[in-house]
mmCIF file of C-alpha atoms and ligand atoms in Angstrom:
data_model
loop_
_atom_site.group_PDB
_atom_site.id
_atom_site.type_symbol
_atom_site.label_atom_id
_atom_site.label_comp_id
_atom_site.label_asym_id
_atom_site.label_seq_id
_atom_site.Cartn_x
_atom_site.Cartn_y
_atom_site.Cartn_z
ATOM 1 C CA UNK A 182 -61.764 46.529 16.457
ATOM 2 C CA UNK A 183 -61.178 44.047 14.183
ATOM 3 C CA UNK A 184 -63.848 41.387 12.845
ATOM 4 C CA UNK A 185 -65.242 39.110 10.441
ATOM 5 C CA UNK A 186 -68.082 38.369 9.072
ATOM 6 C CA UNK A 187 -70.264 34.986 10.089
ATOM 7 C CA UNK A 188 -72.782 33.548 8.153
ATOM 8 C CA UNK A 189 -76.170 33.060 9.597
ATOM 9 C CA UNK A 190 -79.978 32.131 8.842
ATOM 10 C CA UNK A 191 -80.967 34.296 5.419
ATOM 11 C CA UNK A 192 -77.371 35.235 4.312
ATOM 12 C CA UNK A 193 -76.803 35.408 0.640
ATOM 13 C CA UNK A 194 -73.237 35.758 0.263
ATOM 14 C CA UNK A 195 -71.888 38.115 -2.603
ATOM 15 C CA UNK A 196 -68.589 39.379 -3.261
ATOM 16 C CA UNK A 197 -66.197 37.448 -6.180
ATOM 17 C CA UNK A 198 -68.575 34.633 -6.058
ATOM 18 C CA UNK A 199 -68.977 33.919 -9.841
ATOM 19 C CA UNK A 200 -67.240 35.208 -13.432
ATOM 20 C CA UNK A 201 -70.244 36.275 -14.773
ATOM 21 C CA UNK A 202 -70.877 38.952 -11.945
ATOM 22 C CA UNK A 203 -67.184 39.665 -12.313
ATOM 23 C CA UNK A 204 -68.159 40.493 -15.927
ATOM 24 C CA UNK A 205 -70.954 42.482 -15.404
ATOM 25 C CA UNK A 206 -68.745 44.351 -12.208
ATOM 26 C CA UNK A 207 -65.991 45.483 -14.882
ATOM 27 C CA UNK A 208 -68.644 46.100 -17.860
ATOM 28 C CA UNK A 209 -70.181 49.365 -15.727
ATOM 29 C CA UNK A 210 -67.104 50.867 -14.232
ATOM 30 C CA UNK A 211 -65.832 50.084 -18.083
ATOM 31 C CA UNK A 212 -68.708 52.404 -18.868
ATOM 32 C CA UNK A 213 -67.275 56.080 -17.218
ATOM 33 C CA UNK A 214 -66.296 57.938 -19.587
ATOM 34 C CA UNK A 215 -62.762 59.368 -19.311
ATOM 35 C CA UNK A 216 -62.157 62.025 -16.491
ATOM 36 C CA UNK A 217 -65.934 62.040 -16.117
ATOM 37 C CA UNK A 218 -66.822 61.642 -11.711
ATOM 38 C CA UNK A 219 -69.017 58.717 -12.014
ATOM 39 C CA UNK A 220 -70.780 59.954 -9.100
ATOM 40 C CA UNK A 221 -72.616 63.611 -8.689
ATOM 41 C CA UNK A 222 -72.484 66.530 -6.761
ATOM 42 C CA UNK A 223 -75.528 68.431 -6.275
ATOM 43 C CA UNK A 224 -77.179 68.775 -2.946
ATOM 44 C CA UNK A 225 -78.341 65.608 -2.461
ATOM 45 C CA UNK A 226 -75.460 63.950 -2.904
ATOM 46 C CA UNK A 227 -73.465 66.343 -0.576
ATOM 47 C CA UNK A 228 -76.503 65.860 1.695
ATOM 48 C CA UNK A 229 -75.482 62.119 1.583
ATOM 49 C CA UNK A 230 -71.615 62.815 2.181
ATOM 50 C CA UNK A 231 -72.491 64.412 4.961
ATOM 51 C CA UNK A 232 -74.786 61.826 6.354
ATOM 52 C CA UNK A 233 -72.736 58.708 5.304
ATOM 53 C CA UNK A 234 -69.544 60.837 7.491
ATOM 54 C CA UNK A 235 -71.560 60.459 10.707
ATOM 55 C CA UNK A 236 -72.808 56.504 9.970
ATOM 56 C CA UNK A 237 -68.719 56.335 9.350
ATOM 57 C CA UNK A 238 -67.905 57.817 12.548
ATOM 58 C CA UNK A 239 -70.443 55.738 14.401
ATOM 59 C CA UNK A 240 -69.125 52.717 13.030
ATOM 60 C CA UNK A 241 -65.509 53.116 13.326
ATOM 61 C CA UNK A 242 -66.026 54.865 16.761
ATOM 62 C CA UNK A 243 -63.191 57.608 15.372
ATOM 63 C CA UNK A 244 -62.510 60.089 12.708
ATOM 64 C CA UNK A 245 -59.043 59.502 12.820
ATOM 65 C CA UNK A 246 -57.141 55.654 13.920
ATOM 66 C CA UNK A 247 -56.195 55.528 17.437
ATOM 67 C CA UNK A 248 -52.951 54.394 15.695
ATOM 68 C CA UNK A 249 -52.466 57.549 14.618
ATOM 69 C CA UNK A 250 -51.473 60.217 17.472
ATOM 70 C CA UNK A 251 -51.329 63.322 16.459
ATOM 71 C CA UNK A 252 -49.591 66.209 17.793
ATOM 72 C CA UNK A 253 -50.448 69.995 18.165
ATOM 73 C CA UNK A 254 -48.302 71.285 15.451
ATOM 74 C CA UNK A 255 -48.900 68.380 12.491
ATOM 75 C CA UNK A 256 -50.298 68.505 9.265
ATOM 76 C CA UNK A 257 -52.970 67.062 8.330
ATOM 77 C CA UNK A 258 -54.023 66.614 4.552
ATOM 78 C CA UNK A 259 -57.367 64.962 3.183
ATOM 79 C CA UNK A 260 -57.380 64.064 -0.723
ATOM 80 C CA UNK A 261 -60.511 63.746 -2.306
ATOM 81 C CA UNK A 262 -61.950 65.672 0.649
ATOM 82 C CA UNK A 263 -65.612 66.050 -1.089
ATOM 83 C CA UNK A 264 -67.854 68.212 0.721
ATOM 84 C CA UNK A 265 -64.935 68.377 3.539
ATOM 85 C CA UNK A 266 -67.090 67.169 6.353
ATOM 86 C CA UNK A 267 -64.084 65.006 7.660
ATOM 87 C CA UNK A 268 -61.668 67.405 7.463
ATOM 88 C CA UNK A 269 -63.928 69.814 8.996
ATOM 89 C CA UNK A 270 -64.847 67.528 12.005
ATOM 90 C CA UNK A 271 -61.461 66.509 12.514
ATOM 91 C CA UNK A 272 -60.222 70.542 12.762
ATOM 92 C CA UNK A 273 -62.582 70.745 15.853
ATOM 93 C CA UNK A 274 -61.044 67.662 17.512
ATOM 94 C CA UNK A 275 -57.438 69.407 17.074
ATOM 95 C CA UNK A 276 -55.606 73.433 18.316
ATOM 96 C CA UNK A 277 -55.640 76.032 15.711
ATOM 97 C CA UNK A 278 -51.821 74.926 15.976
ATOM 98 C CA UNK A 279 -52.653 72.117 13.531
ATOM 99 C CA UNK A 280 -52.751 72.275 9.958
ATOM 100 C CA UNK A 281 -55.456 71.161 7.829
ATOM 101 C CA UNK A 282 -55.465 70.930 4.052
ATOM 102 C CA UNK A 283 -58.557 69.288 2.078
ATOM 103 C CA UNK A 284 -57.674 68.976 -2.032
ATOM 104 C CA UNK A 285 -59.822 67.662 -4.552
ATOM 105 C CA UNK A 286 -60.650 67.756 -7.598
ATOM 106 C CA UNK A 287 -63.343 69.451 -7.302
ATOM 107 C CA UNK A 288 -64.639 72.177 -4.858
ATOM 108 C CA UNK A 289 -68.098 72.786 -5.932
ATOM 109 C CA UNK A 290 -69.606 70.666 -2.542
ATOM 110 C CA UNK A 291 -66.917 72.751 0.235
ATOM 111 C CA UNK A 292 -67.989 75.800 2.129
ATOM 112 C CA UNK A 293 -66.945 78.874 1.297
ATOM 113 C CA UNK A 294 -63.014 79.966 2.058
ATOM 114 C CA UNK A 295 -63.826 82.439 4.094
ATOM 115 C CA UNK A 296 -65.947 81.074 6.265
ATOM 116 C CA UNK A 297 -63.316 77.780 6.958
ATOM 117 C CA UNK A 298 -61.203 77.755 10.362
ATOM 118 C CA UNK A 299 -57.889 79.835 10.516
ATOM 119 C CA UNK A 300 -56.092 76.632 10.256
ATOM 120 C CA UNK A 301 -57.943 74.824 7.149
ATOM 121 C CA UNK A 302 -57.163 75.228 3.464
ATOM 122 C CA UNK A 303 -59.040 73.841 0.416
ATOM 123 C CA UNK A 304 -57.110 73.206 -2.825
ATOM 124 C CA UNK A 305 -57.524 71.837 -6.063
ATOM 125 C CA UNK A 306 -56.175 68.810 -7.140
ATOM 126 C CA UNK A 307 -56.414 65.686 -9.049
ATOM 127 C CA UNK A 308 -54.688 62.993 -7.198
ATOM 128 C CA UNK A 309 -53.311 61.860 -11.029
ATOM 129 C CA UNK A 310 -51.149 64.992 -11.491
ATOM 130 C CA UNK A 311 -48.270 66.518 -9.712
ATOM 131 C CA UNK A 312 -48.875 67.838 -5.933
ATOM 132 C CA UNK A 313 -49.223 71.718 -6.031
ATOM 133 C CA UNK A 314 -46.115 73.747 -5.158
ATOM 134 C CA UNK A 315 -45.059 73.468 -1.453
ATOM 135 C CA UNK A 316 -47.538 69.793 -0.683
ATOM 136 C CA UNK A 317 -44.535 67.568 -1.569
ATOM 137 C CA UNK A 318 -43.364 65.992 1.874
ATOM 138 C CA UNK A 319 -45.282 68.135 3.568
ATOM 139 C CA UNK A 320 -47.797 66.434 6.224
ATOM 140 C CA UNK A 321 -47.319 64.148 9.081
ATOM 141 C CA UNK A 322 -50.810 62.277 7.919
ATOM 142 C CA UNK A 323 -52.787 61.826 5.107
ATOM 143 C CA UNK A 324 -56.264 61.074 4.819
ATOM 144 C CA UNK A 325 -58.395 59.571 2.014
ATOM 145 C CA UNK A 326 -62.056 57.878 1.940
ATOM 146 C CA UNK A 327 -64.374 56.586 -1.052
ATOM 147 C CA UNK A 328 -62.412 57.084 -3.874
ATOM 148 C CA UNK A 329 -63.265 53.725 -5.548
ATOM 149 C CA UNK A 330 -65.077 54.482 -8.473
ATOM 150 C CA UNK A 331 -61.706 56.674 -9.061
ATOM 151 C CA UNK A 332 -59.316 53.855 -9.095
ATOM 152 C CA UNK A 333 -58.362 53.198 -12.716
ATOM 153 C CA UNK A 334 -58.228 50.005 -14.209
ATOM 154 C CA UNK A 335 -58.137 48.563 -10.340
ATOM 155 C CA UNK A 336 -55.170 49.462 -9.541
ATOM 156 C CA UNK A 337 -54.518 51.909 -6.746
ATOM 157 C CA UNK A 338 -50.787 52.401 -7.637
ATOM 158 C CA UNK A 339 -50.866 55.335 -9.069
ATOM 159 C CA UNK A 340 -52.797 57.160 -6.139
ATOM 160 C CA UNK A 341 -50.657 55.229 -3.425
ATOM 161 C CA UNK A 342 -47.426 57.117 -5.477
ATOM 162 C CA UNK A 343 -49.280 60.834 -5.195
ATOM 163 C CA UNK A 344 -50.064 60.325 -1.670
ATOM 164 C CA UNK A 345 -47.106 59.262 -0.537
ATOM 165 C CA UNK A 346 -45.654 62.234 -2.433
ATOM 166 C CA UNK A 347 -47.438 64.439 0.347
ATOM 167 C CA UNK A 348 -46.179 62.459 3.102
ATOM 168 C CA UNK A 349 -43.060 63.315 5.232
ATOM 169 C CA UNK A 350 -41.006 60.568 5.991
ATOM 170 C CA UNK A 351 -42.345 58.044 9.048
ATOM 171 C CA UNK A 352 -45.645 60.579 8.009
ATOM 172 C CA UNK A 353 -49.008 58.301 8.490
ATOM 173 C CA UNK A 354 -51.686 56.947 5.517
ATOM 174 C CA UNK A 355 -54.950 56.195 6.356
ATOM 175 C CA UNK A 356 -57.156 55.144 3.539
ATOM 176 C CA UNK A 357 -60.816 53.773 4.225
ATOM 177 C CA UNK A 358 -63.191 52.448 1.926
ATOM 178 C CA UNK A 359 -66.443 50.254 1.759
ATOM 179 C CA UNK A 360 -65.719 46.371 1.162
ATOM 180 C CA UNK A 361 -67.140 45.972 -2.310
ATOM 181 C CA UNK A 362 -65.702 42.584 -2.942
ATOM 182 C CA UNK A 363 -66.351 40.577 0.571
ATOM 183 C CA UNK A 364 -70.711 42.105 1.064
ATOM 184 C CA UNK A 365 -73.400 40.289 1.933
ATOM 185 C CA UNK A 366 -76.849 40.455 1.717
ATOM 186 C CA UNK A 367 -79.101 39.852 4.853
ATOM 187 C CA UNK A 368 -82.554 38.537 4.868
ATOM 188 C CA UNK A 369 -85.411 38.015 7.963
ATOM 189 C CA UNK A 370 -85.921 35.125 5.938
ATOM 190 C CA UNK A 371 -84.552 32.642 3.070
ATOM 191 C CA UNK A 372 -88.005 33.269 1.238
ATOM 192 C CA UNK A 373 -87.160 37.064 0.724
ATOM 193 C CA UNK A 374 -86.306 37.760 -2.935
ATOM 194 C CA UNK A 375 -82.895 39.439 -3.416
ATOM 195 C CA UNK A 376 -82.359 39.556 -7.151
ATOM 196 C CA UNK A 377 -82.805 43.282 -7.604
ATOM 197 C CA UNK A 378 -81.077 43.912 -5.200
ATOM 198 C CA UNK A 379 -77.876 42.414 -5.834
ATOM 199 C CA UNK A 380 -77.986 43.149 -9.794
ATOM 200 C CA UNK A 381 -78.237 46.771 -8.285
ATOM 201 C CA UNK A 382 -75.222 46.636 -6.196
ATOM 202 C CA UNK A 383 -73.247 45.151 -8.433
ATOM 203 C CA UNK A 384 -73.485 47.760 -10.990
ATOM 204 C CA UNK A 385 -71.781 49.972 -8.240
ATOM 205 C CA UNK A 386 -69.242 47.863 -7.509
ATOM 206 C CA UNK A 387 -66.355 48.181 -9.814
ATOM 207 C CA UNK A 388 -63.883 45.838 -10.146
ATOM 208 C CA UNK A 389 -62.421 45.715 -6.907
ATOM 209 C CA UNK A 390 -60.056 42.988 -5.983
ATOM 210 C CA UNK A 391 -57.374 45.490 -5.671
ATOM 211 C CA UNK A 392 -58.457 45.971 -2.027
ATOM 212 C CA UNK A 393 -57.775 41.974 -1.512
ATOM 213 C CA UNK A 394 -54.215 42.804 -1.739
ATOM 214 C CA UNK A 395 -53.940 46.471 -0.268
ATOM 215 C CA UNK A 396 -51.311 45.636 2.593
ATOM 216 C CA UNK A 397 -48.896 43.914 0.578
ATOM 217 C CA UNK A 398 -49.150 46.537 -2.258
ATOM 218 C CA UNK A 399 -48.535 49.526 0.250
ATOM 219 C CA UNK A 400 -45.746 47.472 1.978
ATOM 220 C CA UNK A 401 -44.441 46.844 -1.709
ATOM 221 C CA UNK A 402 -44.539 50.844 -2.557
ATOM 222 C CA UNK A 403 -43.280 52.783 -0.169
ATOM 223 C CA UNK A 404 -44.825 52.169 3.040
ATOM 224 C CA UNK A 405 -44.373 49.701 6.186
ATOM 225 C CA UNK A 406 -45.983 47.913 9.010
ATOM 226 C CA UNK A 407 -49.250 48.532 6.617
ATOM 227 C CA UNK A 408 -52.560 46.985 8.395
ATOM 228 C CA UNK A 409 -56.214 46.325 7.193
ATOM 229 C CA UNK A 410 -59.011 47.011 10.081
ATOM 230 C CA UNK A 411 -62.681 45.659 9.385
ATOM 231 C CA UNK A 412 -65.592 46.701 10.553
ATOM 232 C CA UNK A 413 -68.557 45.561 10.663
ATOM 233 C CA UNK A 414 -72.154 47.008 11.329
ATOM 234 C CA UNK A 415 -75.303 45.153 12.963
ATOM 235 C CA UNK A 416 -78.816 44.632 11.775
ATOM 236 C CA UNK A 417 -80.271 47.268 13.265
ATOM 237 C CA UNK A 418 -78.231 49.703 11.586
ATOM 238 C CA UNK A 419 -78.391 47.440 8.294
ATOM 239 C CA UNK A 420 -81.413 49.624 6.816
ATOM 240 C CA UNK A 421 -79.314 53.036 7.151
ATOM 241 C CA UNK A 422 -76.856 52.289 5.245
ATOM 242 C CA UNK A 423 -78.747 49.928 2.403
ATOM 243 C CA UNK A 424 -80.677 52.654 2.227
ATOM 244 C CA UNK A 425 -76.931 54.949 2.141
ATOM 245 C CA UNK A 426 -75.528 52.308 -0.802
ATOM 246 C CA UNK A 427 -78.888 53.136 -3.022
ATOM 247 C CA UNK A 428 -78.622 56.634 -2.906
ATOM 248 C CA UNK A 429 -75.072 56.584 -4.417
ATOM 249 C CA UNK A 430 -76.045 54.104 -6.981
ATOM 250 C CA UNK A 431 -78.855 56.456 -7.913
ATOM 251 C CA UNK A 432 -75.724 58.822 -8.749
ATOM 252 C CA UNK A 433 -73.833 56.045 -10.353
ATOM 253 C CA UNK A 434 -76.428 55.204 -12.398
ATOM 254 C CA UNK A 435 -77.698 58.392 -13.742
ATOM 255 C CA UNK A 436 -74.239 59.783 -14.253
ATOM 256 C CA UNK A 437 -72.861 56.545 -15.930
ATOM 257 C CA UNK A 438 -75.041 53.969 -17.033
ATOM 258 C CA UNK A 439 -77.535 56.470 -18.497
ATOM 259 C CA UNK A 440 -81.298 54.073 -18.691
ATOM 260 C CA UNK A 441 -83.330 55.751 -16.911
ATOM 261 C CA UNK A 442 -85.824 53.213 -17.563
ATOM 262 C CA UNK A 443 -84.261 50.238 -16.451
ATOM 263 C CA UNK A 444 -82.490 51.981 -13.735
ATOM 264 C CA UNK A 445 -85.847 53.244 -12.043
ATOM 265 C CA UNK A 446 -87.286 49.582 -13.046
ATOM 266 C CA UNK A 447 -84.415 47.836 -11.129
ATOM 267 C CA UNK A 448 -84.339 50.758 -8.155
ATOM 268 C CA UNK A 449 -88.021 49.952 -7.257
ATOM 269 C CA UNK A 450 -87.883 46.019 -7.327
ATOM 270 C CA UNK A 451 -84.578 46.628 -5.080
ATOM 271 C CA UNK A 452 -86.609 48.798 -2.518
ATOM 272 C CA UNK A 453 -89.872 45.754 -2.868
ATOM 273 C CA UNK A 454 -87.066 43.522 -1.625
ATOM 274 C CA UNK A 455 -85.526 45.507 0.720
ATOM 275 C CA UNK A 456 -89.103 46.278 2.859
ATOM 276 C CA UNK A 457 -89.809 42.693 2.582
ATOM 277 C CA UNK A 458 -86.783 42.193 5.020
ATOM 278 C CA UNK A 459 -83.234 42.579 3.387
ATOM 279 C CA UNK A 460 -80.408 44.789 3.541
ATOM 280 C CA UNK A 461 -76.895 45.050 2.310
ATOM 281 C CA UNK A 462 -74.234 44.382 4.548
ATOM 282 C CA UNK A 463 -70.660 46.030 3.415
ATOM 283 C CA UNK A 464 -67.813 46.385 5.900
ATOM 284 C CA UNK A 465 -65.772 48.975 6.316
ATOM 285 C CA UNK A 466 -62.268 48.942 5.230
ATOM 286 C CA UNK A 467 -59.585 50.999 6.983
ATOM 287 C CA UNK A 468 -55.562 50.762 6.085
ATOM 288 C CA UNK A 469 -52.936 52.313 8.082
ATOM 289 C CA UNK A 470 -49.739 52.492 7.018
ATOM 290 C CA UNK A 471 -46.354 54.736 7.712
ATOM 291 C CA UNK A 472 -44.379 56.075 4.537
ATOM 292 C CA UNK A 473 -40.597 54.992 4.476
HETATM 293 C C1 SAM B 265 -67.446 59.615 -2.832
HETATM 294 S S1 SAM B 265 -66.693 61.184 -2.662
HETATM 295 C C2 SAM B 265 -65.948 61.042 -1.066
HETATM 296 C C3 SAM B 265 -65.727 62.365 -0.396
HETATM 297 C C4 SAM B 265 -65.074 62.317 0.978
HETATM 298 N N1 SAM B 265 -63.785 61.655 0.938
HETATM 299 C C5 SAM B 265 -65.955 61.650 2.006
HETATM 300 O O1 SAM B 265 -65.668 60.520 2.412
HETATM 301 O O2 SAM B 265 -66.950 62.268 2.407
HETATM 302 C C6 SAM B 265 -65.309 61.063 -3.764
HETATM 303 C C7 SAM B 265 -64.538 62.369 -3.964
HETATM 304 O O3 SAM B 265 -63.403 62.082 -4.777
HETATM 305 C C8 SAM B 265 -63.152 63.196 -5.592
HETATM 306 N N2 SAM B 265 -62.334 62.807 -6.740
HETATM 307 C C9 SAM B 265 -62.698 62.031 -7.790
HETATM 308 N N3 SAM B 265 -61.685 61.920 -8.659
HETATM 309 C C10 SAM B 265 -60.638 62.630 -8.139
HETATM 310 C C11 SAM B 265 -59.319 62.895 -8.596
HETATM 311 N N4 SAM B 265 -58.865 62.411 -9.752
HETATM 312 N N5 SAM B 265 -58.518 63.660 -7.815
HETATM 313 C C12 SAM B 265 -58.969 64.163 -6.647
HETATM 314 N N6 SAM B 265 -60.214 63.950 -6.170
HETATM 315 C C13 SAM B 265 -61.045 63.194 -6.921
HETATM 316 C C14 SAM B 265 -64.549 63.642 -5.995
HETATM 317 O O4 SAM B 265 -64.540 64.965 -6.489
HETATM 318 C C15 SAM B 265 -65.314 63.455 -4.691
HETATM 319 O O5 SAM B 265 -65.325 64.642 -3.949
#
């Protein structure tokens, strides 16, 4: 399940790889304005939730970690749930004697209440504040996915504190995000131009080391016998997901960096580059870890 990354023929390796990106990294996520989702939620971008769920699934080959056995009458709670396509998907995998509970802070992308499964709940909440009334120690697993560009000041601490809060004890944390410090880019050949291309990502990329150092900081707050799975994708399914990564930087961009000239400058040069042969390559980061 686990593996690395090798460079070949046509790499251009990315990640921390100079100060000055690291500058330019911090400068956009420095950019969101306070409380503001740097991302948006019309239809197209729930239309990409719901696509970028089933290139997830694919990749990780499970909705849930094997790790993580779950029995008919758990709890299951997914923070930041989006457009709830996880939680959803999960439900049909489990009895009706199984709790599910999607929160975030927004429900504008869900379906509607009444037309959920007898067993799942939507609530709102903002993972910064106080669990609502009756969440606190409350489910045997809990579930979050793409809530970088929510992490302040790159430091997860604060949301590791609020999910634990919803944990039982011995209750299971799985957290997976995209690996926006150790990407590459891929290229058919060394002659393919990749400037726009990175200068894009980058701007989407916040400053991320703080998933460098995720084990020890869950082991250090509350949790044990944390773990980090990678995965990776291959070439053929390279153009998906580039394609996947643009989309939410077209959300990042209009929502945050506001130049709608330069932003539609830099988005076509990145697409010239990416049909002359090129693609991002991002793994996919998945921690498990138990609360104490
Ligand atoms: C990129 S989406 C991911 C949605 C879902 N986890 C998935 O993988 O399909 C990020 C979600 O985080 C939610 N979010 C952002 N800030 C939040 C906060 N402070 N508290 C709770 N949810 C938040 C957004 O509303 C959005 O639905």
């Amino acid at each position: 399940m686990e593996s690395g990354n090798s460079m070949e023929n046509g790499d251009v390796p990315e990640g921390h790889r100079t100060l000055k990106s690291a500058n330019q990294i911090s400068n956009t996520y420095s950019q969101i304005e306070g409380g503001t989702y740097a991302l948006k939620r019309d239809f197209n971008a729930s239309t990409r939730l719901t696509a970028q769920h089933y290139l997830w699934k694919e990749a990780l080959g499970f909705n849930l970690h094997p790790e993580i056995a779950v029995k008919p009458d758990w709890r299951v709670a997914d923070v930041a749930t989006g457009n709830g396509i996880w939680l959803l998907d999960v439900a049909r995998s489990l009895p009706l004697s199984a709790r599910l509970d999607g929160l975030d802070i927004s429900l504008d992308q869900c379906p509607p209440d009444a037309w959920l499964p007898e067993n799942v709940e939507l609530t709102t909440w903002n993972i910064f504040e106080d669990p609502p009334e009756g969440f606190v120690g409350a489910f045997d697993v809990v579930h979050i996915r793409l809530i970088t560009v929510a992490v302040r000041d790159n430091d997860p601490k604060p949301m590791i504190s609020s999910l634990k809060n919803l944990l039982k004890p011995g209750g299971y944390l799985q957290w997976d995000e995209v690996d926006s410090v150790d990407w590459t880019i891929k290229c058919v050949h060394r002659s393919v131009q990749t400037d726009a291309m990175r200068r894009l990502f980058k701007q989407l990329c916040g400053t991320d080391d703080w998933k460098r150092d995720m084990v020890q900081t869950l082991n250090r707050h509350g949790f044990e016998n944390a773990s980090v799975y990678r995965f990776n994708y291959g070439k053929s399914m390279a153009r998906f997901w580039n394609d996947m990564y643009f989309s939410t930087w077209e959300e990042f961009a209009k929502v945050v960096l506001k130049d709608p000239s330069g932003s539609h400058q830099l988005g076509v040069a990145a697409m010239d580059e990416v049909r002359n042969g090129s693609a991002l390559f991002c793994p996919k980061l998945v921690w498990v870890a138990r609360k104490l």
